[in-house]
Amino acid sequence: MRLSRYFLPVLKENPAEAQIVSHRYMLRAGMIKQQAAGIYSWLPLGFKVLKRIEQIVHEEQARAGHIPLLMPTLQPADLWRESGRYDDYGQEMLRIKDRQDREMLYGPTNEEMITDIFRAHVTSYKDLPLTLYHIQWKFRDEMRPRFGVMRGREFLMKDGYNFDLTKEDALHAYNRHLVSYLRTYERMGLQAIPMRADSGPIGGDDTHEFLVLAETGESEVFYDAAVTDIKLGQREIDYDDKAQCEAVMQEFTSLYARTDETHDPALFDKIPEARRRSARGIEVGQIFYFGTKYSDAMGATVVTPDGSRVPVHMGSHGIGVSRLLGAIIEASHDDKGIIWPEGVTPFHCGIVNLKQGDAETDGACEGIYKALKLIGLDPLYDDRDERAGAKFATMDLIGLPWRITVGPRGLKNGVVELTSRRTGVSEEMPAEAAVARIATIYEGI
Ligand code: P5A
């Protein structure tokens, strides 16, 4: 993309309404625009990152064997009357009447609707196990929408639902989700720690939230510092291997890590003092096992091998897709702007032309731009007639992890400059070498 033809409405001033850094940078980098409290338009740069995050979520769900579908945002109230949650949900639910006076709602989550789909089409244990998911907009009329996309009213969620014959199978689905979520967050450059939590209006006893540690996080958390040393890394996972998934789950959840809702000071005090931590965190996901809560209430049953009918065991599993943008920025920025991890960056590399209009510099930039595109990368070429300082400030603000700077002085010596946004370190090298380096960096990402 050439910046001269892109739509990147950056702001010079800090927006007064933004209290935390991610909100400030998302507004300043022209990623989002607020349309009403907690409701945002996703401008091109923000939309691009949102799509990258969705893509990683889809890839990791596919790896775990989960099947995508798409349910609507609007739901009939009657479904929620069946589960008993229509009245329970209270003010957070946006209730709407259509022209026939039928009661509808904008879905805050989809347990009821997926159970309705299941009961309409699945009747035998032979069709199990089954995990369906979608990435769809949700609406929760939060009392205090704030911090930009962190606590929105309209927000994008990945929500998945498992259907299993037995509790044991459903707990495997729980563990499988836990493992696949760990991989999903790590690919986004995040460490998200599973913490024992409260299940709230979703229900059930088994639930973990995934928290990214950040001072601006809304949740208070207590944990053993040793949990931050555990990484999934590149290990091979067989998602059908129950023992392996359970072992990873145990590894990540045996040490003390809880949100304030389930915090137990007596247990916490048993951690060696030097490892005790209380901090704040951003909840980027949550997994639940709630057994037959919805299948009982809504008649989602299957015929078992012995011919009897039983309600299926279920769980649901959510990732805060739009919230993740805020969480990633909170975890990765400096005083100049965002620093995108390579896995989610909106453009792979920036190209800064220091002397727009100079034939040789323009030619070199064009060459690099085309070479990067040819190998399937997506560069952002700042071809505007602007001062170098302004170009650097924009690149730093929007946070592309790599920048190639091209100017007449370097070209005289046959070199361009390759700069890492994270370290600030620059290296001079021929243009072809810079392109080759960028290609290597993104191999396998
Ligand atoms: C699990 C999937 C559920 O709703 N039902 C389907 C279960 N879980 S949850 O924890 O309530 O939400 C899942 C994730 O969505 C994000 N989230 C939000 N993001 C932005 N703004 C909000 N107001 C908001 N509320 C929830 C969180 O990341 C949460 O973990």
Coordinates of C-alpha atoms and ligand atoms in Angstrom, one line a residue:
M1 CA 0.0 0.0 0.0
R2 CA 1.2 3.5 -0.8
L3 CA 0.6 5.9 2.0
S4 CA -0.4 8.7 -0.4
R5 CA -3.4 6.6 -1.4
Y6 CA -4.3 5.0 1.9
F7 CA -6.7 6.3 4.5
L8 CA -4.7 6.8 7.7
P9 CA -6.2 9.7 9.6
V10 CA -3.5 10.1 12.3
L11 CA -4.1 12.6 15.1
K12 CA -1.2 14.8 16.3
E13 CA -2.8 15.6 19.7
N14 CA -3.6 13.2 22.4
P15 CA -7.4 12.7 22.6
A16 CA -8.6 14.0 25.9
E17 CA -11.1 11.1 26.3
A18 CA -8.5 8.4 26.2
Q19 CA -7.3 7.3 29.7
I20 CA -5.1 4.4 28.8
V21 CA -2.3 4.1 26.3
S22 CA -3.9 1.6 24.0
H23 CA -7.0 3.7 23.6
R24 CA -4.9 6.8 23.0
Y25 CA -2.7 5.1 20.4
M26 CA -5.6 3.5 18.6
L27 CA -7.3 6.9 18.2
R28 CA -4.1 8.6 17.3
A29 CA -3.0 6.0 14.8
G30 CA -6.4 6.3 13.0
M31 CA -7.4 2.8 13.8
I32 CA -10.9 3.4 15.3
K33 CA -13.5 6.1 15.6
Q34 CA -16.1 6.2 18.4
Q35 CA -19.7 6.3 17.1
A36 CA -21.4 6.1 20.4
A37 CA -20.4 5.1 23.9
G38 CA -18.6 1.7 23.5
I39 CA -19.4 1.5 19.8
Y40 CA -16.6 2.0 17.2
S41 CA -16.0 2.1 13.5
W42 CA -12.9 0.2 12.5
L43 CA -10.9 2.4 10.2
P44 CA -8.6 0.7 7.7
L45 CA -5.5 0.2 9.9
G46 CA -7.6 -1.1 12.9
F47 CA -9.6 -3.3 10.6
K48 CA -6.5 -4.8 9.2
V49 CA -5.2 -5.8 12.6
L50 CA -8.6 -7.1 13.6
K51 CA -8.6 -9.3 10.5
R52 CA -5.1 -10.6 11.3
I53 CA -6.2 -11.5 14.8
E54 CA -9.3 -13.3 13.4
Q55 CA -7.1 -15.2 11.0
I56 CA -4.8 -16.5 13.8
V57 CA -7.9 -17.5 15.8
H58 CA -9.3 -19.4 12.8
E59 CA -6.0 -21.2 12.1
E60 CA -5.7 -22.3 15.6
Q61 CA -9.3 -23.4 15.9
A62 CA -8.8 -25.5 12.7
R63 CA -5.7 -27.1 14.2
A64 CA -7.8 -28.1 17.2
G65 CA -10.5 -29.6 15.0
H66 CA -13.2 -27.1 15.7
I67 CA -15.7 -26.2 13.0
P68 CA -16.6 -22.6 12.0
L69 CA -20.1 -21.5 11.3
L70 CA -21.9 -18.1 11.6
M71 CA -24.9 -17.3 13.7
P72 CA -26.8 -14.0 13.5
T73 CA -26.3 -11.0 15.9
L74 CA -30.1 -10.8 16.5
Q75 CA -31.8 -13.5 18.4
P76 CA -35.4 -14.3 19.4
A77 CA -36.2 -13.7 23.1
D78 CA -38.1 -17.0 23.2
L79 CA -34.9 -19.1 23.0
W80 CA -33.6 -17.3 26.1
R81 CA -36.9 -17.9 27.9
E82 CA -36.2 -21.6 27.4
S83 CA -32.9 -21.5 29.3
G84 CA -34.3 -19.1 31.8
R85 CA -31.7 -16.5 31.1
Y86 CA -34.0 -13.9 29.4
D87 CA -35.0 -12.4 32.7
D88 CA -31.7 -13.2 34.5
Y89 CA -29.5 -11.2 32.1
G90 CA -30.9 -7.9 33.2
Q91 CA -29.9 -4.5 31.9
E92 CA -26.8 -5.7 30.1
M93 CA -29.0 -7.2 27.4
L94 CA -30.1 -5.0 24.6
R95 CA -33.8 -5.8 23.9
I96 CA -35.4 -4.9 20.6
K97 CA -39.0 -5.3 19.2
D98 CA -39.4 -5.9 15.5
R99 CA -42.4 -4.5 13.5
Q100 CA -44.6 -7.5 14.4
D101 CA -43.9 -6.7 18.0
R102 CA -41.8 -9.8 18.4
E103 CA -39.2 -9.6 21.2
M104 CA -35.7 -9.9 20.0
L105 CA -32.3 -9.2 21.4
Y106 CA -28.8 -8.4 20.2
G107 CA -26.8 -11.5 21.3
P108 CA -24.4 -11.0 24.3
T109 CA -23.4 -14.7 23.8
N110 CA -24.8 -17.7 21.9
E111 CA -25.2 -20.7 24.2
E112 CA -29.0 -20.9 23.6
M113 CA -28.8 -20.5 19.8
I114 CA -26.1 -23.1 19.3
T115 CA -28.0 -25.5 21.5
D116 CA -31.1 -24.9 19.3
I117 CA -29.0 -25.7 16.2
F118 CA -27.7 -28.8 17.8
R119 CA -31.1 -30.2 18.9
A120 CA -32.5 -29.6 15.5
H121 CA -29.9 -31.6 13.7
V122 CA -28.0 -34.0 16.0
T123 CA -29.7 -37.0 17.5
S124 CA -27.0 -39.7 17.9
Y125 CA -23.9 -40.2 20.0
K126 CA -22.3 -41.1 16.7
D127 CA -22.2 -37.4 15.7
L128 CA -20.2 -36.6 18.8
P129 CA -17.7 -35.1 19.8
L130 CA -18.6 -31.8 18.1
T131 CA -17.2 -28.3 18.6
L132 CA -18.7 -25.4 16.6
Y133 CA -17.6 -21.8 16.8
H134 CA -18.0 -18.5 15.2
I135 CA -16.5 -15.0 15.3
Q136 CA -19.3 -12.6 15.6
W137 CA -20.2 -9.2 17.1
K138 CA -21.8 -9.2 20.5
F139 CA -23.6 -6.5 22.4
R140 CA -23.5 -6.0 26.1
D141 CA -24.9 -2.8 27.5
E142 CA -22.1 -2.4 29.9
M143 CA -22.7 0.1 32.7
R144 CA -19.3 1.7 32.2
P145 CA -18.0 1.2 28.6
R146 CA -14.5 2.5 28.7
F147 CA -10.9 2.2 27.6
G148 CA -11.8 2.1 23.9
V149 CA -12.2 -1.4 22.6
M150 CA -11.2 -3.0 25.9
R151 CA -14.7 -2.6 27.4
G152 CA -16.9 -2.0 24.5
R153 CA -20.7 -2.4 24.3
E154 CA -20.4 -3.8 20.8
F155 CA -17.4 -6.1 20.6
L156 CA -16.1 -9.0 18.5
M157 CA -15.9 -12.3 20.2
K158 CA -14.8 -15.8 19.1
D159 CA -17.2 -18.1 20.8
G160 CA -17.1 -21.9 20.6
Y161 CA -19.3 -24.6 22.0
N162 CA -18.5 -28.2 22.6
F163 CA -21.0 -31.1 22.6
D164 CA -19.9 -34.4 24.2
L165 CA -21.5 -37.6 25.3
T166 CA -19.8 -37.8 28.7
K167 CA -18.4 -35.4 31.2
E168 CA -14.9 -36.9 30.6
D169 CA -15.1 -36.1 26.9
A170 CA -16.4 -32.6 27.7
L171 CA -13.4 -32.1 30.0
H172 CA -11.1 -33.1 27.2
A173 CA -12.8 -30.4 25.1
Y174 CA -12.1 -28.0 27.9
N175 CA -8.4 -28.9 28.0
R176 CA -8.2 -28.8 24.2
H177 CA -9.5 -25.3 24.2
L178 CA -7.1 -24.3 27.0
V179 CA -4.1 -25.6 25.0
S180 CA -5.3 -24.1 21.7
Y181 CA -5.9 -20.7 23.3
L182 CA -2.4 -20.7 24.8
R183 CA -1.0 -21.2 21.3
T184 CA -3.4 -18.6 19.8
Y185 CA -2.2 -15.9 22.3
E186 CA 1.5 -16.8 22.0
R187 CA 1.2 -16.3 18.2
M188 CA 0.0 -12.8 18.9
G189 CA 3.1 -12.1 21.0
L190 CA 1.1 -12.3 24.2
Q191 CA 1.5 -14.2 27.4
A192 CA -2.0 -15.0 28.7
I193 CA -2.1 -16.8 32.0
P194 CA -5.0 -19.2 32.7
M195 CA -6.5 -18.3 36.1
R196 CA -9.2 -19.9 38.0
A197 CA -12.2 -17.6 37.9
D198 CA -15.9 -17.2 38.5
S199 CA -18.4 -18.4 35.9
G200 CA -20.9 -15.5 36.2
P201 CA -24.1 -15.7 34.0
I202 CA -22.7 -18.4 31.8
G203 CA -22.8 -21.0 34.6
G204 CA -20.9 -24.1 35.7
D205 CA -18.1 -24.7 38.2
D206 CA -15.1 -25.2 35.9
T207 CA -13.8 -22.1 34.4
H208 CA -10.5 -20.4 33.6
E209 CA -9.9 -16.8 32.4
F210 CA -6.9 -16.0 30.4
L211 CA -5.2 -12.9 31.7
V212 CA -2.5 -10.6 30.1
L213 CA -0.7 -8.9 32.9
A214 CA -0.9 -5.1 32.5
E215 CA -1.1 -2.2 35.0
T216 CA -4.2 -0.9 33.2
G217 CA -6.0 -4.2 33.4
E218 CA -9.5 -4.2 34.9
S219 CA -9.1 -7.5 36.8
E220 CA -7.2 -7.9 40.1
V221 CA -5.1 -11.1 40.0
F222 CA -3.0 -13.1 42.4
Y223 CA -0.4 -15.6 41.2
D224 CA 2.7 -17.5 41.8
A225 CA 5.5 -15.8 39.8
A226 CA 6.6 -19.2 38.5
V227 CA 3.6 -19.4 36.2
T228 CA 5.1 -16.6 34.1
D229 CA 8.0 -18.9 33.2
I230 CA 5.8 -21.5 31.5
K231 CA 5.5 -21.3 27.7
L232 CA 3.9 -23.5 25.2
G233 CA 6.5 -22.6 22.6
Q234 CA 6.8 -24.8 19.5
R235 CA 5.9 -28.1 21.1
E236 CA 3.9 -30.5 18.9
I237 CA 0.3 -30.9 20.2
D238 CA -2.0 -33.7 19.2
Y239 CA -5.4 -32.3 20.1
D240 CA -7.0 -35.7 20.0
D241 CA -4.6 -36.9 22.7
K242 CA -6.5 -36.6 25.9
A243 CA -3.5 -37.4 28.1
Q244 CA -1.3 -34.8 26.4
C245 CA -4.0 -32.0 26.6
E246 CA -4.6 -32.8 30.2
A247 CA -0.9 -32.7 31.0
V248 CA -0.5 -29.3 29.4
M249 CA -3.6 -28.1 31.3
Q250 CA -2.1 -29.3 34.6
E251 CA 1.2 -27.8 33.8
F252 CA -0.4 -24.4 33.3
T253 CA -2.9 -24.5 36.0
S254 CA -1.3 -26.3 39.0
L255 CA 0.5 -23.2 40.3
Y256 CA -1.6 -20.7 42.1
A257 CA -3.2 -18.1 39.7
R258 CA -6.6 -16.7 40.4
T259 CA -8.7 -13.6 39.8
D260 CA -10.0 -11.7 42.8
E261 CA -13.4 -13.5 42.5
T262 CA -11.9 -16.8 43.5
H263 CA -8.8 -15.6 45.4
D264 CA -8.1 -17.6 48.5
P265 CA -5.6 -15.7 50.8
A266 CA -4.9 -18.9 52.9
L267 CA -3.7 -20.8 49.8
F268 CA -1.9 -17.8 48.4
D269 CA 0.1 -17.5 51.7
K270 CA 1.5 -21.0 51.1
I271 CA 3.4 -19.7 48.0
P272 CA 7.0 -18.8 49.0
E273 CA 6.9 -15.1 49.7
A274 CA 9.4 -14.1 47.1
R275 CA 7.1 -15.6 44.4
R276 CA 3.8 -14.1 45.6
R277 CA 2.4 -11.6 43.2
S278 CA -0.7 -9.4 43.1
A279 CA -1.2 -7.4 40.0
R280 CA -3.7 -6.3 37.4
G281 CA -4.6 -8.2 34.2
I282 CA -6.7 -7.9 31.0
E283 CA -9.1 -10.8 30.5
V284 CA -8.6 -11.8 26.9
G285 CA -10.6 -15.1 27.0
Q286 CA -12.5 -17.5 29.2
I287 CA -13.4 -21.2 29.0
F288 CA -16.3 -22.9 30.7
Y289 CA -17.5 -26.4 31.4
F290 CA -21.2 -26.3 32.5
G291 CA -22.4 -29.9 31.9
T292 CA -26.0 -30.2 31.0
K293 CA -27.2 -26.7 32.1
Y294 CA -28.5 -25.8 28.6
S295 CA -29.0 -29.2 27.1
D296 CA -31.3 -30.2 30.0
A297 CA -33.3 -27.0 29.8
M298 CA -33.6 -27.0 26.0
G299 CA -33.9 -30.7 25.3
A300 CA -30.6 -31.3 23.5
T301 CA -30.3 -35.0 23.8
V302 CA -28.6 -37.9 21.9
V303 CA -29.3 -41.6 21.7
T304 CA -26.5 -43.5 23.4
P305 CA -25.0 -46.9 22.3
D306 CA -27.5 -48.7 24.6
G307 CA -30.5 -46.9 23.1
S308 CA -31.3 -44.5 25.9
R309 CA -31.5 -40.7 25.5
V310 CA -29.2 -38.4 27.5
P311 CA -28.6 -34.7 27.5
V312 CA -25.2 -33.7 26.0
H313 CA -22.4 -32.3 28.1
M314 CA -21.4 -28.9 27.0
G315 CA -18.9 -26.1 27.5
S316 CA -18.3 -22.7 25.9
H317 CA -15.1 -20.9 25.2
G318 CA -14.6 -17.3 24.3
I319 CA -11.8 -15.0 23.0
G320 CA -12.2 -11.3 23.1
V321 CA -11.1 -10.6 19.6
S322 CA -11.6 -6.8 19.5
R323 CA -10.3 -6.5 23.1
L324 CA -7.1 -8.2 22.0
L325 CA -6.0 -5.2 20.0
G326 CA -6.0 -3.1 23.2
A327 CA -4.3 -5.9 25.2
I328 CA -1.5 -6.3 22.6
I329 CA -0.9 -2.5 22.6
E330 CA -0.9 -2.3 26.4
A331 CA 1.7 -5.1 26.4
S332 CA 3.8 -3.7 23.5
H333 CA 4.4 0.0 23.1
D334 CA 6.7 2.8 24.0
D335 CA 6.4 6.6 24.3
K336 CA 6.5 7.0 20.5
G337 CA 3.7 4.6 19.7
I338 CA 2.6 1.0 19.2
I339 CA 5.1 -1.9 18.6
W340 CA 3.2 -4.6 16.8
P341 CA 4.4 -8.2 17.2
E342 CA 5.2 -9.7 13.7
G343 CA 2.2 -12.1 14.0
V344 CA -0.5 -9.3 14.0
T345 CA 1.2 -6.3 12.4
P346 CA -1.1 -4.5 9.9
F347 CA 1.8 -4.2 7.4
H348 CA 4.9 -6.3 7.5
C349 CA 7.4 -3.4 6.8
G350 CA 7.4 0.3 6.3
I351 CA 9.4 2.0 3.6
V352 CA 10.4 5.6 4.2
N353 CA 11.5 7.6 1.2
L354 CA 13.7 10.5 2.5
K355 CA 13.6 12.5 -0.7
Q356 CA 10.4 12.0 -2.6
G357 CA 10.8 13.3 -6.2
D358 CA 14.4 12.4 -6.4
A359 CA 14.6 9.9 -9.3
E360 CA 17.1 7.6 -7.8
T361 CA 15.5 7.4 -4.3
D362 CA 12.0 7.0 -5.8
G363 CA 13.3 4.2 -8.0
A364 CA 15.0 2.4 -5.2
C365 CA 11.9 2.6 -3.0
E366 CA 9.7 1.3 -5.9
G367 CA 12.1 -1.6 -6.3
I368 CA 12.0 -2.5 -2.6
Y369 CA 8.2 -2.1 -2.6
K370 CA 7.7 -4.4 -5.6
A371 CA 10.2 -7.0 -4.3
L372 CA 8.4 -7.3 -1.0
K373 CA 5.1 -7.6 -2.7
L374 CA 6.5 -10.2 -5.0
I375 CA 7.4 -12.5 -2.1
G376 CA 3.9 -12.2 -0.7
L377 CA 4.5 -9.5 1.9
D378 CA 2.4 -6.4 2.5
P379 CA 4.6 -3.3 2.8
L380 CA 3.5 0.3 3.6
Y381 CA 5.4 2.7 1.4
D382 CA 5.5 6.3 2.7
D383 CA 5.6 8.1 -0.6
R384 CA 4.2 11.4 0.6
D385 CA 6.0 14.6 0.1
E386 CA 6.7 15.1 3.8
R387 CA 9.6 15.9 6.1
A388 CA 11.6 12.9 7.2
G389 CA 10.8 13.6 10.9
A390 CA 7.1 13.5 10.2
K391 CA 7.4 10.2 8.3
F392 CA 9.4 8.6 11.1
A393 CA 6.9 9.9 13.7
T394 CA 4.0 8.3 11.7
M395 CA 5.9 5.0 11.3
D396 CA 6.7 4.9 15.0
L397 CA 3.2 5.7 16.0
I398 CA 1.6 3.0 13.8
G399 CA 4.2 0.5 15.1
L400 CA 5.3 -1.5 12.1
P401 CA 8.0 -3.8 13.4
W402 CA 10.4 -3.1 10.6
R403 CA 11.3 -0.1 8.5
I404 CA 13.5 0.4 5.5
T405 CA 14.7 3.9 5.1
V406 CA 15.9 5.0 1.7
G407 CA 17.8 8.3 1.0
P408 CA 20.2 9.7 -1.6
R409 CA 23.2 9.6 0.8
G410 CA 22.9 5.9 1.5
L411 CA 22.2 5.1 -2.1
K412 CA 25.5 6.7 -3.1
N413 CA 27.2 4.0 -1.0
G414 CA 24.8 1.3 -2.2
V415 CA 22.9 0.9 1.0
V416 CA 19.6 1.5 2.7
E417 CA 18.8 1.3 6.4
L418 CA 16.9 -1.5 8.1
T419 CA 15.5 -0.5 11.5
S420 CA 13.8 -2.6 14.2
R421 CA 10.9 -0.7 15.8
R422 CA 11.3 -2.7 19.0
T423 CA 15.1 -2.2 19.6
G424 CA 15.5 1.0 17.6
V425 CA 18.7 -0.6 16.2
S426 CA 19.5 0.3 12.5
E427 CA 21.7 -1.6 10.1
E428 CA 22.9 -0.4 6.7
M429 CA 22.9 -3.0 3.9
P430 CA 22.1 -3.2 0.2
A431 CA 18.4 -3.0 -0.7
E432 CA 18.3 -6.7 -1.8
A433 CA 19.8 -7.8 1.6
A434 CA 17.1 -5.8 3.5
V435 CA 14.4 -7.4 1.5
A436 CA 15.9 -10.9 2.1
R437 CA 16.2 -10.2 5.8
I438 CA 12.5 -9.2 6.0
A439 CA 11.6 -12.3 4.1
T440 CA 13.5 -14.5 6.6
I441 CA 11.9 -12.7 9.6
Y442 CA 8.4 -13.5 8.3
E443 CA 9.1 -17.1 7.3
G444 CA 6.8 -19.3 9.3
I445 CA 4.8 -16.5 10.9
Ligands
P5A1 C1 -17.7 -18.1 26.3 C2 -18.0 -17.9 24.9 C3 -18.7 -16.0 27.3 O1 -19.5 -15.1 26.9 N1 -20.0 -17.6 26.1 C4 -19.5 -17.8 24.8 C5 -18.9 -17.4 27.0 N2 -17.6 -15.7 28.0 S1 -17.1 -14.2 28.5 O2 -16.0 -14.3 29.3 O3 -18.2 -13.5 29.0 O4 -16.7 -13.4 27.2 C6 -15.6 -13.9 26.4 C7 -14.5 -12.9 26.2 O5 -15.1 -11.8 25.5 C8 -14.4 -10.6 25.9 N3 -15.3 -9.6 26.4 C9 -15.3 -8.3 26.0 N4 -14.5 -7.6 25.1 C10 -14.7 -6.3 24.9 N5 -15.7 -5.6 25.5 C11 -16.6 -6.2 26.4 N6 -17.6 -5.5 27.0 C12 -16.4 -7.6 26.7 N7 -17.0 -8.5 27.5 C13 -16.4 -9.7 27.3 C14 -13.4 -11.0 27.0 O6 -12.1 -11.1 26.5 C15 -14.0 -12.3 27.5 O7 -13.0 -13.1 28.0

